[in-house]
PDB file of C-alpha atoms in Angstrom:
ATOM      1  CA  UNK T1441     -14.272 -14.898 -22.419  1.00  0.00           C
ATOM      2  CA  UNK T1442     -13.645 -18.219 -20.535  1.00  0.00           C
ATOM      3  CA  UNK T1443     -15.995 -19.093 -17.955  1.00  0.00           C
ATOM      4  CA  UNK T1444     -13.623 -21.687 -16.196  1.00  0.00           C
ATOM      5  CA  UNK T1445     -11.482 -19.667 -13.200  1.00  0.00           C
ATOM      6  CA  UNK T1446      -8.308 -17.230 -13.308  1.00  0.00           C
ATOM      7  CA  UNK T1447      -5.641 -17.519 -11.456  1.00  0.00           C
ATOM      8  CA  UNK T1448      -3.266 -14.955 -12.110  1.00  0.00           C
ATOM      9  CA  UNK T1449       0.276 -15.780 -10.735  1.00  0.00           C
ATOM     10  CA  UNK T1450       3.272 -13.787 -10.491  1.00  0.00           C
ATOM     11  CA  UNK T1451       6.876 -14.979 -12.036  1.00  0.00           C
ATOM     12  CA  UNK T1452      10.125 -12.703 -13.586  1.00  0.00           C
ATOM     13  CA  UNK T1453       9.009 -12.758 -16.808  1.00  0.00           C
ATOM     14  CA  UNK T1454       6.094 -10.579 -15.519  1.00  0.00           C
ATOM     15  CA  UNK T1455       1.944 -11.399 -14.123  1.00  0.00           C
ATOM     16  CA  UNK T1456       0.563 -14.620 -15.670  1.00  0.00           C
ATOM     17  CA  UNK T1457      -3.314 -15.572 -16.377  1.00  0.00           C
ATOM     18  CA  UNK T1458      -4.389 -19.303 -15.625  1.00  0.00           C
ATOM     19  CA  UNK T1459      -7.578 -20.050 -16.304  1.00  0.00           C
ATOM     20  CA  UNK T1460      -7.237 -23.686 -18.274  1.00  0.00           C
ATOM     21  CA  UNK T1461      -8.393 -26.090 -15.556  1.00  0.00           C
ATOM     22  CA  UNK T1462      -5.697 -28.554 -15.453  1.00  0.00           C
ATOM     23  CA  UNK T1463      -2.127 -26.786 -15.262  1.00  0.00           C
ATOM     24  CA  UNK T1464      -4.706 -25.120 -12.315  1.00  0.00           C
ATOM     25  CA  UNK T1465      -4.306 -28.510 -10.704  1.00  0.00           C
ATOM     26  CA  UNK T1466      -0.825 -28.771 -10.978  1.00  0.00           C
ATOM     27  CA  UNK T1467      -0.132 -25.250 -10.141  1.00  0.00           C
ATOM     28  CA  UNK T1468      -2.803 -26.020  -7.048  1.00  0.00           C
ATOM     29  CA  UNK T1469      -0.236 -29.322  -5.991  1.00  0.00           C
ATOM     30  CA  UNK T1470       3.064 -28.536  -6.361  1.00  0.00           C
ATOM     31  CA  UNK T1471       1.969 -25.228  -3.793  1.00  0.00           C
ATOM     32  CA  UNK T1472       1.743 -28.222  -1.815  1.00  0.00           C
ATOM     33  CA  UNK T1473       4.921 -30.038  -2.374  1.00  0.00           C
ATOM     34  CA  UNK T1474       7.709 -30.510  -4.727  1.00  0.00           C
ATOM     35  CA  UNK T1475       6.260 -33.789  -6.901  1.00  0.00           C
ATOM     36  CA  UNK T1476       7.275 -36.252  -9.872  1.00  0.00           C
ATOM     37  CA  UNK T1477       5.882 -36.796 -13.404  1.00  0.00           C
ATOM     38  CA  UNK T1478       4.191 -40.332 -11.762  1.00  0.00           C
ATOM     39  CA  UNK T1479       2.956 -38.332  -9.078  1.00  0.00           C
ATOM     40  CA  UNK T1480       1.321 -35.479 -11.613  1.00  0.00           C
ATOM     41  CA  UNK T1481       0.261 -38.378 -13.180  1.00  0.00           C
ATOM     42  CA  UNK T1482      -2.253 -39.647 -10.794  1.00  0.00           C
ATOM     43  CA  UNK T1483      -3.423 -37.022  -8.840  1.00  0.00           C
ATOM     44  CA  UNK T1484      -4.703 -34.362 -11.939  1.00  0.00           C
ATOM     45  CA  UNK T1485      -6.102 -38.275 -13.981  1.00  0.00           C
ATOM     46  CA  UNK T1486      -4.191 -36.971 -16.974  1.00  0.00           C
ATOM     47  CA  UNK T1487      -2.594 -39.041 -20.003  1.00  0.00           C
ATOM     48  CA  UNK T1488       1.707 -38.787 -20.090  1.00  0.00           C
ATOM     49  CA  UNK T1489       1.643 -37.376 -23.063  1.00  0.00           C
ATOM     50  CA  UNK T1490      -1.592 -34.679 -21.805  1.00  0.00           C
ATOM     51  CA  UNK T1491       0.609 -33.405 -18.915  1.00  0.00           C
ATOM     52  CA  UNK T1492       3.808 -33.120 -20.572  1.00  0.00           C
ATOM     53  CA  UNK T1493       2.543 -30.118 -22.961  1.00  0.00           C
ATOM     54  CA  UNK T1494       0.768 -28.520 -19.891  1.00  0.00           C
ATOM     55  CA  UNK T1495       3.080 -29.016 -17.511  1.00  0.00           C
ATOM     56  CA  UNK T1496       5.985 -27.299 -20.925  1.00  0.00           C
ATOM     57  CA  UNK T1497       3.894 -24.432 -21.438  1.00  0.00           C
ATOM     58  CA  UNK T1498       4.342 -23.644 -17.247  1.00  0.00           C
ATOM     59  CA  UNK T1499       7.665 -24.290 -17.678  1.00  0.00           C
ATOM     60  CA  UNK T1500       8.168 -22.053 -20.652  1.00  0.00           C
ATOM     61  CA  UNK T1501       6.382 -18.893 -19.069  1.00  0.00           C
ATOM     62  CA  UNK T1502       8.809 -19.423 -16.245  1.00  0.00           C
ATOM     63  CA  UNK T1503       5.445 -21.069 -13.864  1.00  0.00           C
ATOM     64  CA  UNK T1504       7.475 -23.842 -12.523  1.00  0.00           C
ATOM     65  CA  UNK T1505      10.729 -24.804 -12.744  1.00  0.00           C
ATOM     66  CA  UNK T1506      12.366 -28.479 -13.628  1.00  0.00           C
ATOM     67  CA  UNK T1507      15.045 -31.434 -11.625  1.00  0.00           C
ATOM     68  CA  UNK T1508      16.431 -34.090 -12.238  1.00  0.00           C
ATOM     69  CA  UNK T1509      16.807 -36.654  -9.653  1.00  0.00           C
ATOM     70  CA  UNK T1510      19.822 -36.904  -8.939  1.00  0.00           C
ATOM     71  CA  UNK T1511      20.465 -40.447  -8.277  1.00  0.00           C
ATOM     72  CA  UNK T1512      18.289 -41.341 -11.158  1.00  0.00           C
ATOM     73  CA  UNK T1513      18.206 -39.093 -13.682  1.00  0.00           C
ATOM     74  CA  UNK T1514      15.169 -40.849 -15.760  1.00  0.00           C
ATOM     75  CA  UNK T1515      13.559 -39.070 -12.994  1.00  0.00           C
ATOM     76  CA  UNK T1516      12.314 -35.559 -12.714  1.00  0.00           C
ATOM     77  CA  UNK T1517      10.761 -33.399 -10.144  1.00  0.00           C
ATOM     78  CA  UNK T1518       8.439 -30.404 -10.231  1.00  0.00           C
ATOM     79  CA  UNK T1519       7.923 -27.521  -8.391  1.00  0.00           C
ATOM     80  CA  UNK T1520       6.102 -23.743  -7.630  1.00  0.00           C
ATOM     81  CA  UNK T1521       8.643 -21.202  -9.220  1.00  0.00           C
ATOM     82  CA  UNK T1522       5.562 -18.678  -9.391  1.00  0.00           C
ATOM     83  CA  UNK T1523       3.744 -17.106  -6.512  1.00  0.00           C
ATOM     84  CA  UNK T1524      -0.820 -17.044  -6.820  1.00  0.00           C
ATOM     85  CA  UNK T1525      -1.791 -13.166  -6.416  1.00  0.00           C
ATOM     86  CA  UNK T1526      -5.469 -13.360  -7.325  1.00  0.00           C
ATOM     87  CA  UNK T1527      -8.135 -15.617  -7.796  1.00  0.00           C
ATOM     88  CA  UNK T1528     -11.534 -15.385  -9.683  1.00  0.00           C
ATOM     89  CA  UNK T1529     -14.729 -14.753  -7.798  1.00  0.00           C
ATOM     90  CA  UNK T1530     -17.220 -17.530  -9.779  1.00  0.00           C
ATOM     91  CA  UNK T1531     -20.247 -15.465  -9.092  1.00  0.00           C
ATOM     92  CA  UNK T1532     -18.558 -11.808 -10.478  1.00  0.00           C
ATOM     93  CA  UNK T1533     -17.219 -13.639 -13.330  1.00  0.00           C
ATOM     94  CA  UNK T1534     -20.729 -15.104 -14.533  1.00  0.00           C
ATOM     95  CA  UNK T1535     -22.365 -11.909 -13.937  1.00  0.00           C
ATOM     96  CA  UNK T1536     -18.921 -10.391 -16.156  1.00  0.00           C
ATOM     97  CA  UNK T1537     -19.906 -12.896 -18.856  1.00  0.00           C
ATOM     98  CA  UNK T1538     -23.505 -11.600 -17.908  1.00  0.00           C
ATOM     99  CA  UNK T1539     -23.433  -7.918 -18.501  1.00  0.00           C
ATOM    100  CA  UNK T1540     -21.132  -8.487 -22.006  1.00  0.00           C
ATOM    101  CA  UNK T1541     -22.738  -9.928 -23.935  1.00  0.00           C
ATOM    102  CA  UNK T1542     -26.060  -7.562 -23.042  1.00  0.00           C
ATOM    103  CA  UNK T1543     -22.751  -4.638 -24.129  1.00  0.00           C
ATOM    104  CA  UNK T1544     -23.901  -3.897 -27.868  1.00  0.00           C
ATOM    105  CA  UNK T1545     -27.928  -3.735 -27.002  1.00  0.00           C
ATOM    106  CA  UNK T1546     -27.104  -0.764 -24.947  1.00  0.00           C
ATOM    107  CA  UNK T1547     -26.047   1.462 -28.977  1.00  0.00           C
ATOM    108  CA  UNK T1548     -27.171   4.195 -28.794  1.00  0.00           C
ATOM    109  CA  UNK T1549     -27.675   4.773 -25.434  1.00  0.00           C
ATOM    110  CA  UNK T1550     -25.372   7.212 -23.537  1.00  0.00           C
ATOM    111  CA  UNK T1551     -26.881   6.474 -20.025  1.00  0.00           C
ATOM    112  CA  UNK T1552     -26.739   2.685 -20.655  1.00  0.00           C
ATOM    113  CA  UNK T1553     -24.015   2.336 -21.940  1.00  0.00           C
ATOM    114  CA  UNK T1554     -21.736   4.264 -19.566  1.00  0.00           C
ATOM    115  CA  UNK T1555     -23.460   2.050 -16.788  1.00  0.00           C
ATOM    116  CA  UNK T1556     -23.315  -1.032 -17.768  1.00  0.00           C
ATOM    117  CA  UNK T1557     -19.071   0.025 -18.955  1.00  0.00           C
ATOM    118  CA  UNK T1558     -18.137   0.578 -14.647  1.00  0.00           C
ATOM    119  CA  UNK T1559     -19.846  -2.575 -14.030  1.00  0.00           C
ATOM    120  CA  UNK T1560     -17.907  -4.522 -16.342  1.00  0.00           C
ATOM    121  CA  UNK T1561     -14.632  -2.292 -15.076  1.00  0.00           C
ATOM    122  CA  UNK T1562     -16.272  -3.331 -11.787  1.00  0.00           C
ATOM    123  CA  UNK T1563     -16.979  -6.686 -12.154  1.00  0.00           C
ATOM    124  CA  UNK T1564     -14.099  -7.918 -15.416  1.00  0.00           C
ATOM    125  CA  UNK T1565     -10.879  -7.243 -12.443  1.00  0.00           C
ATOM    126  CA  UNK T1566     -13.282  -8.712 -10.170  1.00  0.00           C
ATOM    127  CA  UNK T1567     -14.260 -11.798 -12.146  1.00  0.00           C
ATOM    128  CA  UNK T1568     -10.055 -11.461 -12.295  1.00  0.00           C
ATOM    129  CA  UNK T1569      -9.818 -12.531  -7.859  1.00  0.00           C
ATOM    130  CA  UNK T1570      -8.508  -8.397  -8.064  1.00  0.00           C
ATOM    131  CA  UNK T1571     -11.115  -6.650  -4.475  1.00  0.00           C
ATOM    132  CA  UNK T1572     -10.899  -3.244  -5.766  1.00  0.00           C
ATOM    133  CA  UNK T1573     -13.258  -2.875  -2.373  1.00  0.00           C
ATOM    134  CA  UNK T1574     -10.608  -0.217  -0.653  1.00  0.00           C
ATOM    135  CA  UNK T1575      -9.729   1.223  -3.792  1.00  0.00           C
ATOM    136  CA  UNK T1576     -13.005   2.184  -4.752  1.00  0.00           C
ATOM    137  CA  UNK T1577     -13.886   3.672  -1.146  1.00  0.00           C
ATOM    138  CA  UNK T1578     -10.191   5.211  -1.390  1.00  0.00           C
ATOM    139  CA  UNK T1579     -10.901   7.163  -4.869  1.00  0.00           C
ATOM    140  CA  UNK T1580     -14.466   7.830  -3.267  1.00  0.00           C
ATOM    141  CA  UNK T1581     -13.333   9.695  -0.011  1.00  0.00           C
ATOM    142  CA  UNK T1582     -11.355  11.615  -2.955  1.00  0.00           C
ATOM    143  CA  UNK T1583     -14.210  12.790  -4.936  1.00  0.00           C
ATOM    144  CA  UNK T1584     -16.607  13.625  -1.674  1.00  0.00           C
ATOM    145  CA  UNK T1585     -13.830  15.867  -0.789  1.00  0.00           C
ATOM    146  CA  UNK T1586     -14.466  17.689  -3.794  1.00  0.00           C
ATOM    147  CA  UNK T1587     -17.491  17.573  -3.659  1.00  0.00           C
ATOM    148  CA  UNK T1588     -18.661  18.370  -0.510  1.00  0.00           C
ATOM    149  CA  UNK T1589     -18.234  22.462  -1.165  1.00  0.00           C
ATOM    150  CA  UNK T1590     -20.798  22.751  -2.773  1.00  0.00           C
ATOM    151  CA  UNK T1591     -23.687  21.058  -0.308  1.00  0.00           C
ATOM    152  CA  UNK T1592     -24.433  23.276   2.684  1.00  0.00           C
ATOM    153  CA  UNK T1593     -26.261  21.992   5.267  1.00  0.00           C
ATOM    154  CA  UNK T1594     -24.084  21.755   8.723  1.00  0.00           C
ATOM    155  CA  UNK T1595     -26.431  19.088  10.944  1.00  0.00           C
ATOM    156  CA  UNK T1596     -27.062  16.312   9.682  1.00  0.00           C
ATOM    157  CA  UNK T1597     -30.419  15.706   9.483  1.00  0.00           C
ATOM    158  CA  UNK T1598     -30.574  18.323   6.480  1.00  0.00           C
ATOM    159  CA  UNK T1599     -27.210  17.215   4.933  1.00  0.00           C
ATOM    160  CA  UNK T1600     -28.020  13.492   3.899  1.00  0.00           C
ATOM    161  CA  UNK T1601     -31.587  15.107   2.675  1.00  0.00           C
ATOM    162  CA  UNK T1602     -29.266  16.747   0.199  1.00  0.00           C
ATOM    163  CA  UNK T1603     -27.205  13.911  -0.190  1.00  0.00           C
ATOM    164  CA  UNK T1604     -30.354  12.282  -1.318  1.00  0.00           C
ATOM    165  CA  UNK T1605     -31.566  15.351  -3.971  1.00  0.00           C
ATOM    166  CA  UNK T1606     -28.166  14.794  -5.168  1.00  0.00           C
ATOM    167  CA  UNK T1607     -28.407  11.178  -5.280  1.00  0.00           C
ATOM    168  CA  UNK T1608     -31.522  11.303  -7.324  1.00  0.00           C
ATOM    169  CA  UNK T1609     -30.022  14.645  -9.721  1.00  0.00           C
ATOM    170  CA  UNK T1610     -27.346  12.241 -10.951  1.00  0.00           C
ATOM    171  CA  UNK T1611     -29.268   8.862 -11.572  1.00  0.00           C
ATOM    172  CA  UNK T1612     -27.343   7.937  -8.644  1.00  0.00           C
ATOM    173  CA  UNK T1613     -30.583   6.037  -7.218  1.00  0.00           C
ATOM    174  CA  UNK T1614     -33.482   6.377  -4.356  1.00  0.00           C
ATOM    175  CA  UNK T1615     -32.179   7.956  -1.156  1.00  0.00           C
ATOM    176  CA  UNK T1616     -34.307   7.786   2.312  1.00  0.00           C
ATOM    177  CA  UNK T1617     -32.348   8.482   5.927  1.00  0.00           C
ATOM    178  CA  UNK T1618     -33.729   7.083   9.276  1.00  0.00           C
ATOM    179  CA  UNK T1619     -32.112   8.949  12.267  1.00  0.00           C
ATOM    180  CA  UNK T1620     -31.593   6.322  14.921  1.00  0.00           C
ATOM    181  CA  UNK T1621     -27.909   6.016  17.044  1.00  0.00           C
ATOM    182  CA  UNK T1622     -26.494   4.794  13.503  1.00  0.00           C
ATOM    183  CA  UNK T1623     -28.142   6.851  11.238  1.00  0.00           C
ATOM    184  CA  UNK T1624     -28.759   4.813   8.331  1.00  0.00           C
ATOM    185  CA  UNK T1625     -28.660   5.990   4.569  1.00  0.00           C
ATOM    186  CA  UNK T1626     -31.414   3.630   1.993  1.00  0.00           C
ATOM    187  CA  UNK T1627     -30.307   3.202  -1.482  1.00  0.00           C
ATOM    188  CA  UNK T1628     -32.959   1.884  -3.638  1.00  0.00           C
ATOM    189  CA  UNK T1629     -32.489   1.660  -6.962  1.00  0.00           C
ATOM    190  CA  UNK T1630     -28.285   1.763  -6.695  1.00  0.00           C
ATOM    191  CA  UNK T1631     -26.101   3.171 -10.476  1.00  0.00           C
ATOM    192  CA  UNK T1632     -23.282   0.872  -9.162  1.00  0.00           C
ATOM    193  CA  UNK T1633     -24.655  -2.512  -7.877  1.00  0.00           C
ATOM    194  CA  UNK T1634     -28.527  -2.064  -8.802  1.00  0.00           C
ATOM    195  CA  UNK T1635     -27.559  -5.342 -11.176  1.00  0.00           C
ATOM    196  CA  UNK T1636     -25.563  -7.310  -9.560  1.00  0.00           C
ATOM    197  CA  UNK T1637     -26.347 -11.011  -7.706  1.00  0.00           C
ATOM    198  CA  UNK T1638     -26.252 -12.389  -5.162  1.00  0.00           C
ATOM    199  CA  UNK T1639     -22.630 -12.925  -4.389  1.00  0.00           C
ATOM    200  CA  UNK T1640     -22.079 -12.826  -0.417  1.00  0.00           C
ATOM    201  CA  UNK T1641     -21.106  -8.981  -0.025  1.00  0.00           C
ATOM    202  CA  UNK T1642     -21.463  -5.241  -0.242  1.00  0.00           C
ATOM    203  CA  UNK T1643     -19.956  -3.353  -3.493  1.00  0.00           C
ATOM    204  CA  UNK T1644     -21.165   0.183  -2.909  1.00  0.00           C
ATOM    205  CA  UNK T1645     -17.631   0.683  -1.538  1.00  0.00           C
ATOM    206  CA  UNK T1646     -16.865   4.114  -4.326  1.00  0.00           C
ATOM    207  CA  UNK T1647     -20.196   5.729  -2.899  1.00  0.00           C
ATOM    208  CA  UNK T1648     -19.940   5.058   1.443  1.00  0.00           C
ATOM    209  CA  UNK T1649     -15.884   7.084   0.441  1.00  0.00           C
ATOM    210  CA  UNK T1650     -18.640  10.112  -0.922  1.00  0.00           C
ATOM    211  CA  UNK T1651     -20.961   9.832   1.339  1.00  0.00           C
ATOM    212  CA  UNK T1652     -17.755   9.959   4.376  1.00  0.00           C
ATOM    213  CA  UNK T1653     -16.268  12.896   3.463  1.00  0.00           C
ATOM    214  CA  UNK T1654     -18.780  14.659   2.341  1.00  0.00           C
ATOM    215  CA  UNK T1655     -19.880  14.165   5.754  1.00  0.00           C
ATOM    216  CA  UNK T1656     -16.677  14.415   7.666  1.00  0.00           C
ATOM    217  CA  UNK T1657     -16.183  17.738   5.643  1.00  0.00           C
ATOM    218  CA  UNK T1658     -20.074  19.227   6.069  1.00  0.00           C
ATOM    219  CA  UNK T1659     -20.121  19.022   9.654  1.00  0.00           C
ATOM    220  CA  UNK T1660     -16.848  18.996  10.327  1.00  0.00           C
ATOM    221  CA  UNK T1661     -16.335  15.131  12.199  1.00  0.00           C
ATOM    222  CA  UNK T1662     -14.620  12.090  12.284  1.00  0.00           C
ATOM    223  CA  UNK T1663     -17.264   9.164  10.745  1.00  0.00           C
ATOM    224  CA  UNK T1664     -17.274   6.171   8.902  1.00  0.00           C
ATOM    225  CA  UNK T1665     -20.815   5.215   6.356  1.00  0.00           C
ATOM    226  CA  UNK T1666     -20.299   1.384   6.040  1.00  0.00           C
ATOM    227  CA  UNK T1667     -22.588  -0.893   3.884  1.00  0.00           C
ATOM    228  CA  UNK T1668     -24.368  -3.268   5.495  1.00  0.00           C
ATOM    229  CA  UNK T1669     -26.895  -4.602   3.086  1.00  0.00           C
ATOM    230  CA  UNK T1670     -26.503  -4.712  -0.607  1.00  0.00           C
ATOM    231  CA  UNK T1671     -28.004  -6.270  -3.791  1.00  0.00           C
ATOM    232  CA  UNK T1672     -24.256  -8.301  -4.585  1.00  0.00           C
ATOM    233  CA  UNK T1673     -25.752 -10.063  -0.647  1.00  0.00           C
ATOM    234  CA  UNK T1674     -29.668 -10.719  -2.295  1.00  0.00           C
ATOM    235  CA  UNK T1675     -30.939  -7.512  -0.840  1.00  0.00           C
ATOM    236  CA  UNK T1676     -33.308  -5.417  -3.014  1.00  0.00           C
ATOM    237  CA  UNK T1677     -31.722  -1.688  -1.847  1.00  0.00           C
ATOM    238  CA  UNK T1678     -28.070  -0.311  -0.391  1.00  0.00           C
ATOM    239  CA  UNK T1679     -28.236   0.425   2.744  1.00  0.00           C
ATOM    240  CA  UNK T1680     -25.349   1.643   4.732  1.00  0.00           C
ATOM    241  CA  UNK T1681     -24.792   2.828   8.502  1.00  0.00           C
ATOM    242  CA  UNK T1682     -23.057   6.410   9.630  1.00  0.00           C
ATOM    243  CA  UNK T1683     -21.157   5.814  12.621  1.00  0.00           C
ATOM    244  CA  UNK T1684     -19.679   9.595  13.957  1.00  0.00           C
ATOM    245  CA  UNK T1685     -17.018   9.888  16.127  1.00  0.00           C
TER     246      UNK T1685
END
């Protein structure tokens, strides 16, 4: 697994991931404007032979185009022929590599292996710049809708106590709720993000969706559940705020 920054482009040939620092530098500069061969050498600081190899690779992949100066045919210009879709996130990439290296240690530990696999898939996608949070929240909402009939309470405090018991039984974490103007749900030892380093954003979108759907289905209300603190924001717990409309 490369630790270099990965950028993913859409081309006529399909989706292409680029992890070469030199190639990404070339593509970055060509997004600004068309450049000549000589200009690319200057901005990338590489020898002519090295630049030729990288440009030929990018041409073959369909990421860039080349045109000849109509006045001076010895002069070549290059431009971008693709669209940048996503760019990797270094903190998540490093965490992805860390998890990947620990996978063999979970041999024989079904729970540990499945947990690492779940984290690996999510962090792997995010390491390539794909924001999984919107889709995970929608999936979580679907899951919550299926689980809601198994809960009995029709009042929020009682329902959150049921949720706490469910979370504990399923190994998702230790939950307690605090009632206030906006009730909050606090999760310790969170299955979803418990091993995540500070990546500067909340990560428990799946939990947001599950909680939101359970509350809506059981209480017959519209609500939003938003994570406001997370291991991903440097906290030692997850905290969700519940707003009922």
